[in-house]
């Protein structure tokens, strides 16, 4: 018998004797709204020095005076990481149970033993809303990366802006992969349903794809990582194209930047292509699109 990890023991305690944490029955709870508000406040607060600088520069053509103490707190990696991580974990869990239940896995007659301790089934976002999330995050990423270039600025003021962009770009790559995954699975399901004489869709599990696309979601991880490489490569290419050579650096700096650009794009573009293609193959996992299971 597999020994439970400390995390699994905590999970069993939270789910209780019936092994089920209900969700998906209504709108957001009070705790959901409180956590969401805290997330928004945290996000806006970290962007505030940069926003004040932008407004001051574009209205008065001068830099705003931002307290070094405030910048020290906002740019502190421990404050940013721990506060952000705790809020993210709380938001993910609350959103998870808002859209569906979390339960313990159980052995089913004639079926292989489950590989994860917990499983969930969530309501999917409507495709237009999913697309809106992708477009919104893309626009926000462009703003975070582009707006600081419109002013003369100190790196400390916009450090968190670029840190947020470095988080949002791969997240949005995963959002795009998830959108492709959902659309392609829905098309596959409709084709199978139309071809089935008894109106039943039979899912055939292929072990590799269940491990790759369902259990670990490596297709989405790949899309996220590749999108970051592509954006970094494109940004470096743009810098080489538009920044005067004398301002960019000496010949060795330019040569090194070109080499890094080629490496980033040579890895990122094929990886993104493969990741998006892998997202179209989710049906091979034999699992429903809105389901998930824990790793341990």
Coordinates of N, CA, C and O in Angstrom, one line a residue, residues 54 137-149 161:
X54 N 4.8 57.1 -14.6 CA 4.3 57.2 -16.0 C 3.4 58.5 -16.1 O 3.5 59.3 -17.0
X137 N -4.8 39.1 -21.0 CA -3.5 38.9 -20.5 C -2.4 39.3 -21.5 O -1.4 39.8 -21.1
X138 N -2.7 39.1 -22.8 CA -1.7 39.5 -23.8 C -1.6 41.0 -23.8 O -0.5 41.5 -23.8
X139 N -2.7 41.7 -23.7 CA -2.7 43.2 -23.7 C -2.0 43.7 -22.4 O -1.2 44.6 -22.5
X140 N -2.3 43.1 -21.3 CA -1.6 43.5 -20.1 C -0.1 43.2 -20.1 O 0.7 44.1 -19.6
X141 N 0.3 42.1 -20.7 CA 1.7 41.8 -20.8 C 2.4 42.9 -21.7 O 3.5 43.3 -21.4
X142 N 1.8 43.2 -22.8 CA 2.3 44.2 -23.7 C 2.5 45.6 -23.0 O 3.5 46.3 -23.1
X143 N 1.4 45.9 -22.2 CA 1.5 47.2 -21.4 C 2.6 47.2 -20.4 O 3.4 48.1 -20.2
X144 N 2.8 46.0 -19.7 CA 3.8 46.0 -18.7 C 5.2 46.0 -19.3 O 6.1 46.6 -18.7
X145 N 5.4 45.5 -20.5 CA 6.7 45.5 -21.1 C 6.9 46.8 -21.9 O 8.1 47.3 -22.0
X146 N 5.8 47.4 -22.4 CA 6.0 48.5 -23.3 C 5.9 49.9 -22.7 O 6.7 50.8 -23.1
X147 N 5.0 50.1 -21.7 CA 4.9 51.4 -21.1 C 6.1 52.0 -20.5 O 6.4 53.2 -20.6
X148 N 6.9 51.2 -19.8 CA 8.2 51.7 -19.2 C 9.1 52.3 -20.3 O 9.9 53.2 -19.9
X149 N 9.0 51.8 -21.5 CA 9.9 52.3 -22.5 C 9.5 53.7 -23.0 O 10.3 54.3 -23.8
X161 N 7.2 45.5 -12.6 CA 6.5 45.4 -13.8 C 7.0 44.3 -14.7 O 6.3 43.5 -15.3

